[in-house]
Amino acid sequence: MEGGYLCKEAAVTYDAVTAFASPPSETRLRQQALTSIQGQPQRILDLGCGTGSMTLILKAAYPQAEVIGLDLSPYMLCHAQHKSQKAQLNIHWLHGLAEATDLEAHSFDVITLCMVFHEMPPHISRLVLQECRRLLQPGGQLIILDGNQNRLRHADWLIRLFREPYSTVYAQESIQDWTTEAGFENVSTRYLGWIHQLTVGTCPTFPGEPTLKPLQTNSA
């Protein structure tokens, strides 16, 4: 698609395409990612939120939490905001780069990245993980839901079907290795369904971390 996700057509078609690519149930797949979240997080960031499908699920599951969705596409964010208003969920939507958010360090309990890394070059994915490490408070959780790299290595036809420009190189890499290299602890990966995987990690706990300040942001 010309312009990639930075065009109106992508925002209109994204939900339908994602549902088709997430058999048998996209909602069930996303909800499985929630099972890795521990406790009751108070600040959650959904990086590369797209049209907000995962962001809405997070807010519904943790209504007490401040939930933020950040994406590079203004069209996606407009669609996401419409969905959150329709669902009557109070979510903050931010326009920006996942690898350079300008948000306060150590200000989130949980960060999620869903269906993001196969859309970008691996060197940008590594920068995003470094940013996640900066943004998470000590002991905070990182949740990554994306395509099953092991299976995609042996399914060129699937990559051709969805015409993803970075999926081939994505399939040759390892999110688990990237996450470990970024300094996360207790990193593990499990496979969900036929073509997805879930990688989770924990931000290291350091002594003498500063007390978190309330996160200041504006609704889109």
mmCIF file of N, CA and C in Angstrom, residues 94-209:
data_model
loop_
_atom_site.group_PDB
_atom_site.id
_atom_site.type_symbol
_atom_site.label_atom_id
_atom_site.label_comp_id
_atom_site.label_asym_id
_atom_site.label_seq_id
_atom_site.Cartn_x
_atom_site.Cartn_y
_atom_site.Cartn_z
ATOM 1 N N LEU A 94 -1.547 9.433 21.788
ATOM 2 C CA LEU A 94 -0.399 10.282 21.500
ATOM 3 C C LEU A 94 0.181 9.969 20.125
ATOM 4 N N HIS A 95 0.566 11.011 19.413
ATOM 5 C CA HIS A 95 1.214 10.863 18.111
ATOM 6 C C HIS A 95 2.726 10.961 18.313
ATOM 7 N N GLY A 96 3.475 9.948 17.874
ATOM 8 C CA GLY A 96 4.917 10.007 18.053
ATOM 9 C C GLY A 96 5.615 8.736 17.629
ATOM 10 N N LEU A 97 6.929 8.737 17.783
ATOM 11 C CA LEU A 97 7.771 7.605 17.427
ATOM 12 C C LEU A 97 7.919 6.656 18.605
ATOM 13 N N ALA A 98 7.800 5.368 18.350
ATOM 14 C CA ALA A 98 7.948 4.383 19.420
ATOM 15 C C ALA A 98 9.377 4.332 19.941
ATOM 16 N N GLU A 99 10.344 4.677 19.110
ATOM 17 C CA GLU A 99 11.746 4.621 19.537
ATOM 18 C C GLU A 99 12.202 5.919 20.195
ATOM 19 N N ALA A 100 11.364 6.950 20.172
ATOM 20 C CA ALA A 100 11.730 8.242 20.777
ATOM 21 C C ALA A 100 10.445 8.931 21.228
ATOM 22 N N THR A 101 9.882 8.469 22.330
ATOM 23 C CA THR A 101 8.553 8.924 22.752
ATOM 24 C C THR A 101 8.562 10.274 23.456
ATOM 25 N N ASP A 102 9.681 10.651 24.042
ATOM 26 C CA ASP A 102 9.784 11.870 24.864
ATOM 27 C C ASP A 102 8.952 11.785 26.142
ATOM 28 N N LEU A 103 8.509 10.603 26.513
ATOM 29 C CA LEU A 103 7.778 10.425 27.763
ATOM 30 C C LEU A 103 8.766 10.269 28.918
ATOM 31 N N GLU A 104 8.266 10.457 30.125
ATOM 32 C CA GLU A 104 9.121 10.439 31.310
ATOM 33 C C GLU A 104 9.688 9.049 31.581
ATOM 34 N N ALA A 105 10.956 9.008 31.943
ATOM 35 C CA ALA A 105 11.607 7.730 32.252
ATOM 36 C C ALA A 105 10.992 7.089 33.487
ATOM 37 N N HIS A 106 10.994 5.759 33.506
ATOM 38 C CA HIS A 106 10.525 4.958 34.647
ATOM 39 C C HIS A 106 9.087 5.321 35.045
ATOM 40 N N SER A 107 8.220 5.563 34.073
ATOM 41 C CA SER A 107 6.876 6.051 34.386
ATOM 42 C C SER A 107 5.761 5.066 34.056
ATOM 43 N N PHE A 108 6.107 3.823 33.668
ATOM 44 C CA PHE A 108 5.076 2.845 33.315
ATOM 45 C C PHE A 108 5.311 1.516 34.031
ATOM 46 N N ASP A 109 4.207 0.875 34.371
ATOM 47 C CA ASP A 109 4.248 -0.461 34.965
ATOM 48 C C ASP A 109 4.282 -1.546 33.896
ATOM 49 N N VAL A 110 3.601 -1.287 32.773
ATOM 50 C CA VAL A 110 3.486 -2.268 31.688
ATOM 51 C C VAL A 110 3.581 -1.537 30.358
ATOM 52 N N ILE A 111 4.328 -2.125 29.425
ATOM 53 C CA ILE A 111 4.348 -1.658 28.041
ATOM 54 C C ILE A 111 4.010 -2.834 27.141
ATOM 55 N N THR A 112 3.086 -2.618 26.214
ATOM 56 C CA THR A 112 2.736 -3.649 25.246
ATOM 57 C C THR A 112 3.105 -3.196 23.837
ATOM 58 N N LEU A 113 3.531 -4.151 23.021
ATOM 59 C CA LEU A 113 3.778 -3.934 21.599
ATOM 60 C C LEU A 113 3.121 -5.091 20.856
ATOM 61 N N CYS A 114 2.064 -4.799 20.144
ATOM 62 C CA CYS A 114 1.298 -5.857 19.487
ATOM 63 C C CYS A 114 1.296 -5.669 17.973
ATOM 64 N N MET A 115 1.789 -6.663 17.267
ATOM 65 C CA MET A 115 1.848 -6.661 15.801
ATOM 66 C C MET A 115 2.638 -5.458 15.286
ATOM 67 N N VAL A 116 3.764 -5.157 15.928
ATOM 68 C CA VAL A 116 4.544 -3.963 15.592
ATOM 69 C C VAL A 116 5.871 -4.302 14.911
ATOM 70 N N PHE A 117 6.633 -5.217 15.478
ATOM 71 C CA PHE A 117 8.018 -5.401 15.042
ATOM 72 C C PHE A 117 8.142 -5.951 13.627
ATOM 73 N N HIS A 118 7.176 -6.705 13.151
ATOM 74 C CA HIS A 118 7.281 -7.199 11.775
ATOM 75 C C HIS A 118 7.034 -6.087 10.756
ATOM 76 N N GLU A 119 6.634 -4.898 11.254
ATOM 77 C CA GLU A 119 6.366 -3.763 10.376
ATOM 78 C C GLU A 119 7.556 -2.818 10.237
ATOM 79 N N MET A 120 8.682 -3.113 10.897
ATOM 80 C CA MET A 120 9.796 -2.161 10.890
ATOM 81 C C MET A 120 11.129 -2.885 10.763
ATOM 82 N N PRO A 121 12.172 -2.187 10.335
ATOM 83 C CA PRO A 121 13.499 -2.806 10.238
ATOM 84 C C PRO A 121 13.995 -3.231 11.617
ATOM 85 N N PRO A 122 14.747 -4.317 11.699
ATOM 86 C CA PRO A 122 15.225 -4.804 13.002
ATOM 87 C C PRO A 122 16.004 -3.772 13.808
ATOM 88 N N HIS A 123 16.773 -2.892 13.155
ATOM 89 C CA HIS A 123 17.544 -1.925 13.936
ATOM 90 C C HIS A 123 16.623 -0.923 14.629
ATOM 91 N N ILE A 124 15.465 -0.636 14.039
ATOM 92 C CA ILE A 124 14.489 0.238 14.699
ATOM 93 C C ILE A 124 13.819 -0.520 15.848
ATOM 94 N N SER A 125 13.547 -1.794 15.649
ATOM 95 C CA SER A 125 12.955 -2.610 16.714
ATOM 96 C C SER A 125 13.842 -2.610 17.949
ATOM 97 N N ARG A 126 15.144 -2.708 17.736
ATOM 98 C CA ARG A 126 16.079 -2.685 18.866
ATOM 99 C C ARG A 126 16.059 -1.331 19.580
ATOM 100 N N LEU A 127 15.922 -0.258 18.817
ATOM 101 C CA LEU A 127 15.813 1.067 19.432
ATOM 102 C C LEU A 127 14.531 1.194 20.242
ATOM 103 N N VAL A 128 13.468 0.611 19.738
ATOM 104 C CA VAL A 128 12.195 0.626 20.467
ATOM 105 C C VAL A 128 12.341 -0.094 21.809
ATOM 106 N N LEU A 129 13.027 -1.213 21.807
ATOM 107 C CA LEU A 129 13.219 -1.956 23.049
ATOM 108 C C LEU A 129 14.084 -1.179 24.040
ATOM 109 N N GLN A 130 15.061 -0.446 23.553
ATOM 110 C CA GLN A 130 15.851 0.408 24.438
ATOM 111 C C GLN A 130 14.978 1.496 25.054
ATOM 112 N N GLU A 131 14.046 2.029 24.252
ATOM 113 C CA GLU A 131 13.131 3.032 24.772
ATOM 114 C C GLU A 131 12.194 2.427 25.817
ATOM 115 N N CYS A 132 11.760 1.207 25.586
ATOM 116 C CA CYS A 132 10.913 0.515 26.573
ATOM 117 C C CYS A 132 11.658 0.348 27.894
ATOM 118 N N ARG A 133 12.915 -0.007 27.797
ATOM 119 C CA ARG A 133 13.732 -0.161 29.007
ATOM 120 C C ARG A 133 13.816 1.162 29.770
ATOM 121 N N ARG A 134 13.920 2.250 29.037
ATOM 122 C CA ARG A 134 13.985 3.571 29.664
ATOM 123 C C ARG A 134 12.663 3.955 30.317
ATOM 124 N N LEU A 135 11.566 3.594 29.691
ATOM 125 C CA LEU A 135 10.242 4.034 30.146
ATOM 126 C C LEU A 135 9.687 3.201 31.294
ATOM 127 N N LEU A 136 10.060 1.941 31.376
ATOM 128 C CA LEU A 136 9.510 1.071 32.413
ATOM 129 C C LEU A 136 10.172 1.339 33.762
ATOM 130 N N GLN A 137 9.360 1.290 34.791
ATOM 131 C CA GLN A 137 9.922 1.388 36.127
ATOM 132 C C GLN A 137 10.582 0.056 36.494
ATOM 133 N N PRO A 138 11.487 0.027 37.456
ATOM 134 C CA PRO A 138 12.115 -1.233 37.856
ATOM 135 C C PRO A 138 11.066 -2.278 38.210
ATOM 136 N N GLY A 139 11.202 -3.459 37.640
ATOM 137 C CA GLY A 139 10.223 -4.512 37.845
ATOM 138 C C GLY A 139 9.049 -4.448 36.897
ATOM 139 N N GLY A 140 9.005 -3.414 36.045
ATOM 140 C CA GLY A 140 7.914 -3.283 35.087
ATOM 141 C C GLY A 140 7.952 -4.369 34.023
ATOM 142 N N GLN A 141 6.821 -4.615 33.398
ATOM 143 C CA GLN A 141 6.697 -5.719 32.452
ATOM 144 C C GLN A 141 6.608 -5.248 31.009
ATOM 145 N N LEU A 142 7.255 -5.989 30.127
ATOM 146 C CA LEU A 142 7.187 -5.770 28.692
ATOM 147 C C LEU A 142 6.459 -6.956 28.063
ATOM 148 N N ILE A 143 5.434 -6.683 27.260
ATOM 149 C CA ILE A 143 4.624 -7.714 26.622
ATOM 150 C C ILE A 143 4.663 -7.482 25.117
ATOM 151 N N ILE A 144 5.150 -8.476 24.357
ATOM 152 C CA ILE A 144 5.280 -8.334 22.907
ATOM 153 C C ILE A 144 4.507 -9.458 22.211
ATOM 154 N N LEU A 145 3.472 -9.093 21.479
ATOM 155 C CA LEU A 145 2.698 -10.043 20.683
ATOM 156 C C LEU A 145 2.978 -9.762 19.210
ATOM 157 N N ASP A 146 3.428 -10.782 18.485
ATOM 158 C CA ASP A 146 3.778 -10.559 17.079
ATOM 159 C C ASP A 146 3.768 -11.890 16.334
ATOM 160 N N GLY A 147 4.225 -11.855 15.092
ATOM 161 C CA GLY A 147 4.243 -13.054 14.273
ATOM 162 C C GLY A 147 5.256 -14.077 14.771
ATOM 163 N N ASN A 148 4.926 -15.340 14.595
ATOM 164 C CA ASN A 148 5.781 -16.457 14.994
ATOM 165 C C ASN A 148 6.994 -16.510 14.052
ATOM 166 N N GLN A 149 8.138 -16.052 14.560
ATOM 167 C CA GLN A 149 9.325 -15.956 13.709
ATOM 168 C C GLN A 149 9.779 -17.325 13.205
ATOM 169 N N ASN A 150 9.701 -18.326 14.039
ATOM 170 C CA ASN A 150 10.123 -19.661 13.645
ATOM 171 C C ASN A 150 9.284 -20.193 12.490
ATOM 172 N N ARG A 151 7.975 -19.967 12.551
ATOM 173 C CA ARG A 151 7.103 -20.475 11.493
ATOM 174 C C ARG A 151 7.237 -19.640 10.225
ATOM 175 N N LEU A 152 7.371 -18.327 10.376
ATOM 176 C CA LEU A 152 7.487 -17.465 9.200
ATOM 177 C C LEU A 152 8.751 -17.755 8.400
ATOM 178 N N ARG A 153 9.790 -18.253 9.060
ATOM 179 C CA ARG A 153 11.018 -18.602 8.339
ATOM 180 C C ARG A 153 10.753 -19.656 7.268
ATOM 181 N N HIS A 154 9.723 -20.449 7.485
ATOM 182 C CA HIS A 154 9.421 -21.557 6.579
ATOM 183 C C HIS A 154 8.087 -21.354 5.859
ATOM 184 N N ALA A 155 7.639 -20.090 5.789
ATOM 185 C CA ALA A 155 6.335 -19.809 5.157
ATOM 186 C C ALA A 155 6.434 -18.546 4.306
ATOM 187 N N ASP A 156 7.281 -18.600 3.280
ATOM 188 C CA ASP A 156 7.433 -17.444 2.398
ATOM 189 C C ASP A 156 6.112 -17.056 1.751
ATOM 190 N N TRP A 157 5.273 -18.057 1.492
ATOM 191 C CA TRP A 157 3.986 -17.768 0.852
ATOM 192 C C TRP A 157 3.117 -16.870 1.732
ATOM 193 N N LEU A 158 3.246 -17.026 3.044
ATOM 194 C CA LEU A 158 2.462 -16.213 3.968
ATOM 195 C C LEU A 158 2.942 -14.764 3.950
ATOM 196 N N ILE A 159 4.251 -14.585 3.886
ATOM 197 C CA ILE A 159 4.816 -13.244 3.795
ATOM 198 C C ILE A 159 4.392 -12.581 2.496
ATOM 199 N N ARG A 160 4.407 -13.341 1.408
ATOM 200 C CA ARG A 160 3.984 -12.785 0.118
ATOM 201 C C ARG A 160 2.505 -12.426 0.131
ATOM 202 N N LEU A 161 1.706 -13.222 0.826
ATOM 203 C CA LEU A 161 0.264 -12.985 0.881
ATOM 204 C C LEU A 161 -0.049 -11.623 1.485
ATOM 205 N N PHE A 162 0.647 -11.269 2.565
ATOM 206 C CA PHE A 162 0.355 -10.008 3.246
ATOM 207 C C PHE A 162 1.243 -8.851 2.779
ATOM 208 N N ARG A 163 2.206 -9.147 1.882
ATOM 209 C CA ARG A 163 3.015 -8.104 1.242
ATOM 210 C C ARG A 163 3.671 -7.190 2.273
ATOM 211 N N GLU A 164 4.246 -7.792 3.293
ATOM 212 C CA GLU A 164 4.923 -7.026 4.339
ATOM 213 C C GLU A 164 6.400 -6.856 3.968
ATOM 214 N N PRO A 165 6.855 -5.628 3.793
ATOM 215 C CA PRO A 165 8.221 -5.428 3.296
ATOM 216 C C PRO A 165 9.338 -5.868 4.239
ATOM 217 N N TYR A 166 9.079 -5.909 5.551
ATOM 218 C CA TYR A 166 10.130 -6.256 6.507
ATOM 219 C C TYR A 166 9.955 -7.653 7.108
ATOM 220 N N SER A 167 8.927 -8.367 6.729
ATOM 221 C CA SER A 167 8.642 -9.642 7.373
ATOM 222 C C SER A 167 9.714 -10.695 7.117
ATOM 223 N N THR A 168 10.330 -10.673 5.938
ATOM 224 C CA THR A 168 11.361 -11.669 5.638
ATOM 225 C C THR A 168 12.544 -11.533 6.587
ATOM 226 N N VAL A 169 13.057 -10.310 6.757
ATOM 227 C CA VAL A 169 14.187 -10.115 7.664
ATOM 228 C C VAL A 169 13.738 -10.287 9.114
ATOM 229 N N TYR A 170 12.497 -9.901 9.420
ATOM 230 C CA TYR A 170 11.956 -10.116 10.768
ATOM 231 C C TYR A 170 11.979 -11.602 11.120
ATOM 232 N N ALA A 171 11.598 -12.447 10.162
ATOM 233 C CA ALA A 171 11.515 -13.880 10.408
ATOM 234 C C ALA A 171 12.881 -14.503 10.695
ATOM 235 N N GLN A 172 13.945 -13.894 10.209
ATOM 236 C CA GLN A 172 15.280 -14.430 10.422
ATOM 237 C C GLN A 172 15.877 -14.014 11.764
ATOM 238 N N GLU A 173 15.208 -13.113 12.461
ATOM 239 C CA GLU A 173 15.729 -12.578 13.713
ATOM 240 C C GLU A 173 15.041 -13.240 14.908
ATOM 241 N N SER A 174 15.294 -12.709 16.110
ATOM 242 C CA SER A 174 14.708 -13.268 17.325
ATOM 243 C C SER A 174 14.340 -12.146 18.292
ATOM 244 N N ILE A 175 13.045 -11.961 18.515
ATOM 245 C CA ILE A 175 12.599 -10.958 19.476
ATOM 246 C C ILE A 175 13.139 -11.279 20.865
ATOM 247 N N GLN A 176 13.200 -12.556 21.194
ATOM 248 C CA GLN A 176 13.717 -12.938 22.510
ATOM 249 C C GLN A 176 15.160 -12.472 22.673
ATOM 250 N N ASP A 177 15.981 -12.646 21.640
ATOM 251 C CA ASP A 177 17.369 -12.186 21.706
ATOM 252 C C ASP A 177 17.427 -10.664 21.802
ATOM 253 N N TRP A 178 16.612 -9.976 21.009
ATOM 254 C CA TRP A 178 16.600 -8.511 21.068
ATOM 255 C C TRP A 178 16.268 -8.025 22.480
ATOM 256 N N THR A 179 15.260 -8.664 23.076
ATOM 257 C CA THR A 179 14.785 -8.231 24.393
ATOM 258 C C THR A 179 15.853 -8.469 25.464
ATOM 259 N N THR A 180 16.521 -9.607 25.368
ATOM 260 C CA THR A 180 17.607 -9.903 26.303
ATOM 261 C C THR A 180 18.753 -8.925 26.127
ATOM 262 N N GLU A 181 19.109 -8.640 24.880
ATOM 263 C CA GLU A 181 20.202 -7.710 24.599
ATOM 264 C C GLU A 181 19.882 -6.298 25.097
ATOM 265 N N ALA A 182 18.586 -5.954 25.140
ATOM 266 C CA ALA A 182 18.177 -4.631 25.619
ATOM 267 C C ALA A 182 18.254 -4.521 27.142
ATOM 268 N N GLY A 183 18.558 -5.647 27.809
ATOM 269 C CA GLY A 183 18.759 -5.616 29.253
ATOM 270 C C GLY A 183 17.594 -6.100 30.078
ATOM 271 N N PHE A 184 16.586 -6.693 29.448
ATOM 272 C CA PHE A 184 15.451 -7.211 30.201
ATOM 273 C C PHE A 184 15.785 -8.569 30.820
ATOM 274 N N GLU A 185 15.128 -8.865 31.913
ATOM 275 C CA GLU A 185 15.332 -10.120 32.626
ATOM 276 C C GLU A 185 14.128 -11.031 32.478
ATOM 277 N N ASN A 186 14.341 -12.304 32.800
ATOM 278 C CA ASN A 186 13.264 -13.305 32.794
ATOM 279 C C ASN A 186 12.520 -13.316 31.459
ATOM 280 N N VAL A 187 13.268 -13.212 30.380
ATOM 281 C CA VAL A 187 12.669 -13.158 29.048
ATOM 282 C C VAL A 187 12.263 -14.560 28.604
ATOM 283 N N SER A 188 11.046 -14.680 28.126
ATOM 284 C CA SER A 188 10.564 -15.976 27.641
ATOM 285 C C SER A 188 9.616 -15.758 26.468
ATOM 286 N N THR A 189 9.528 -16.772 25.618
ATOM 287 C CA THR A 189 8.661 -16.711 24.440
ATOM 288 C C THR A 189 7.835 -17.984 24.357
ATOM 289 N N ARG A 190 6.567 -17.832 24.090
ATOM 290 C CA ARG A 190 5.714 -18.991 23.830
ATOM 291 C C ARG A 190 4.870 -18.716 22.597
ATOM 292 N N TYR A 191 4.470 -19.788 21.938
ATOM 293 C CA TYR A 191 3.728 -19.655 20.697
ATOM 294 C C TYR A 191 2.230 -19.701 20.960
ATOM 295 N N LEU A 192 1.517 -18.822 20.274
ATOM 296 C CA LEU A 192 0.064 -18.733 20.394
ATOM 297 C C LEU A 192 -0.564 -19.032 19.034
ATOM 298 N N GLY A 193 -1.494 -19.958 19.017
ATOM 299 C CA GLY A 193 -2.142 -20.285 17.757
ATOM 300 C C GLY A 193 -1.149 -20.802 16.736
ATOM 301 N N TRP A 194 -1.365 -20.448 15.480
ATOM 302 C CA TRP A 194 -0.556 -20.996 14.400
ATOM 303 C C TRP A 194 0.570 -20.061 13.983
ATOM 304 N N ILE A 195 0.339 -18.752 13.977
ATOM 305 C CA ILE A 195 1.341 -17.843 13.412
ATOM 306 C C ILE A 195 1.703 -16.679 14.342
ATOM 307 N N HIS A 196 1.501 -16.847 15.648
ATOM 308 C CA HIS A 196 1.842 -15.759 16.560
ATOM 309 C C HIS A 196 2.712 -16.259 17.715
ATOM 310 N N GLN A 197 3.398 -15.326 18.340
ATOM 311 C CA GLN A 197 4.219 -15.632 19.503
ATOM 312 C C GLN A 197 4.087 -14.499 20.515
ATOM 313 N N LEU A 198 4.306 -14.850 21.772
ATOM 314 C CA LEU A 198 4.224 -13.888 22.864
ATOM 315 C C LEU A 198 5.541 -13.907 23.618
ATOM 316 N N THR A 199 6.226 -12.763 23.650
ATOM 317 C CA THR A 199 7.481 -12.625 24.379
ATOM 318 C C THR A 199 7.267 -11.663 25.539
ATOM 319 N N VAL A 200 7.717 -12.059 26.721
ATOM 320 C CA VAL A 200 7.566 -11.205 27.904
ATOM 321 C C VAL A 200 8.932 -11.056 28.580
ATOM 322 N N GLY A 201 9.112 -9.917 29.221
ATOM 323 C CA GLY A 201 10.341 -9.661 29.951
ATOM 324 C C GLY A 201 10.083 -8.684 31.078
ATOM 325 N N THR A 202 11.032 -8.598 31.989
ATOM 326 C CA THR A 202 10.910 -7.727 33.158
ATOM 327 C C THR A 202 12.071 -6.746 33.201
ATOM 328 N N CYS A 203 11.766 -5.495 33.489
ATOM 329 C CA CYS A 203 12.811 -4.489 33.628
ATOM 330 C C CYS A 203 13.571 -4.736 34.926
ATOM 331 N N PRO A 204 14.887 -4.737 34.902
ATOM 332 C CA PRO A 204 15.662 -5.012 36.119
ATOM 333 C C PRO A 204 15.325 -4.044 37.244
ATOM 334 N N THR A 205 15.444 -4.529 38.454
ATOM 335 C CA THR A 205 15.212 -3.709 39.636
ATOM 336 C C THR A 205 16.539 -3.174 40.143
ATOM 337 N N PHE A 206 16.624 -1.872 40.241
ATOM 338 C CA PHE A 206 17.841 -1.225 40.721
ATOM 339 C C PHE A 206 17.568 -0.560 42.060
ATOM 340 N N PRO A 207 18.521 -0.597 42.983
ATOM 341 C CA PRO A 207 18.330 0.103 44.255
ATOM 342 C C PRO A 207 18.362 1.611 44.055
ATOM 343 N N GLY A 208 17.608 2.321 44.909
ATOM 344 C CA GLY A 208 17.664 3.772 44.896
ATOM 345 C C GLY A 208 16.982 4.430 43.723
ATOM 346 N N GLU A 209 15.992 3.741 43.098
ATOM 347 C CA GLU A 209 15.264 4.369 42.004
ATOM 348 C C GLU A 209 14.413 5.520 42.533
#
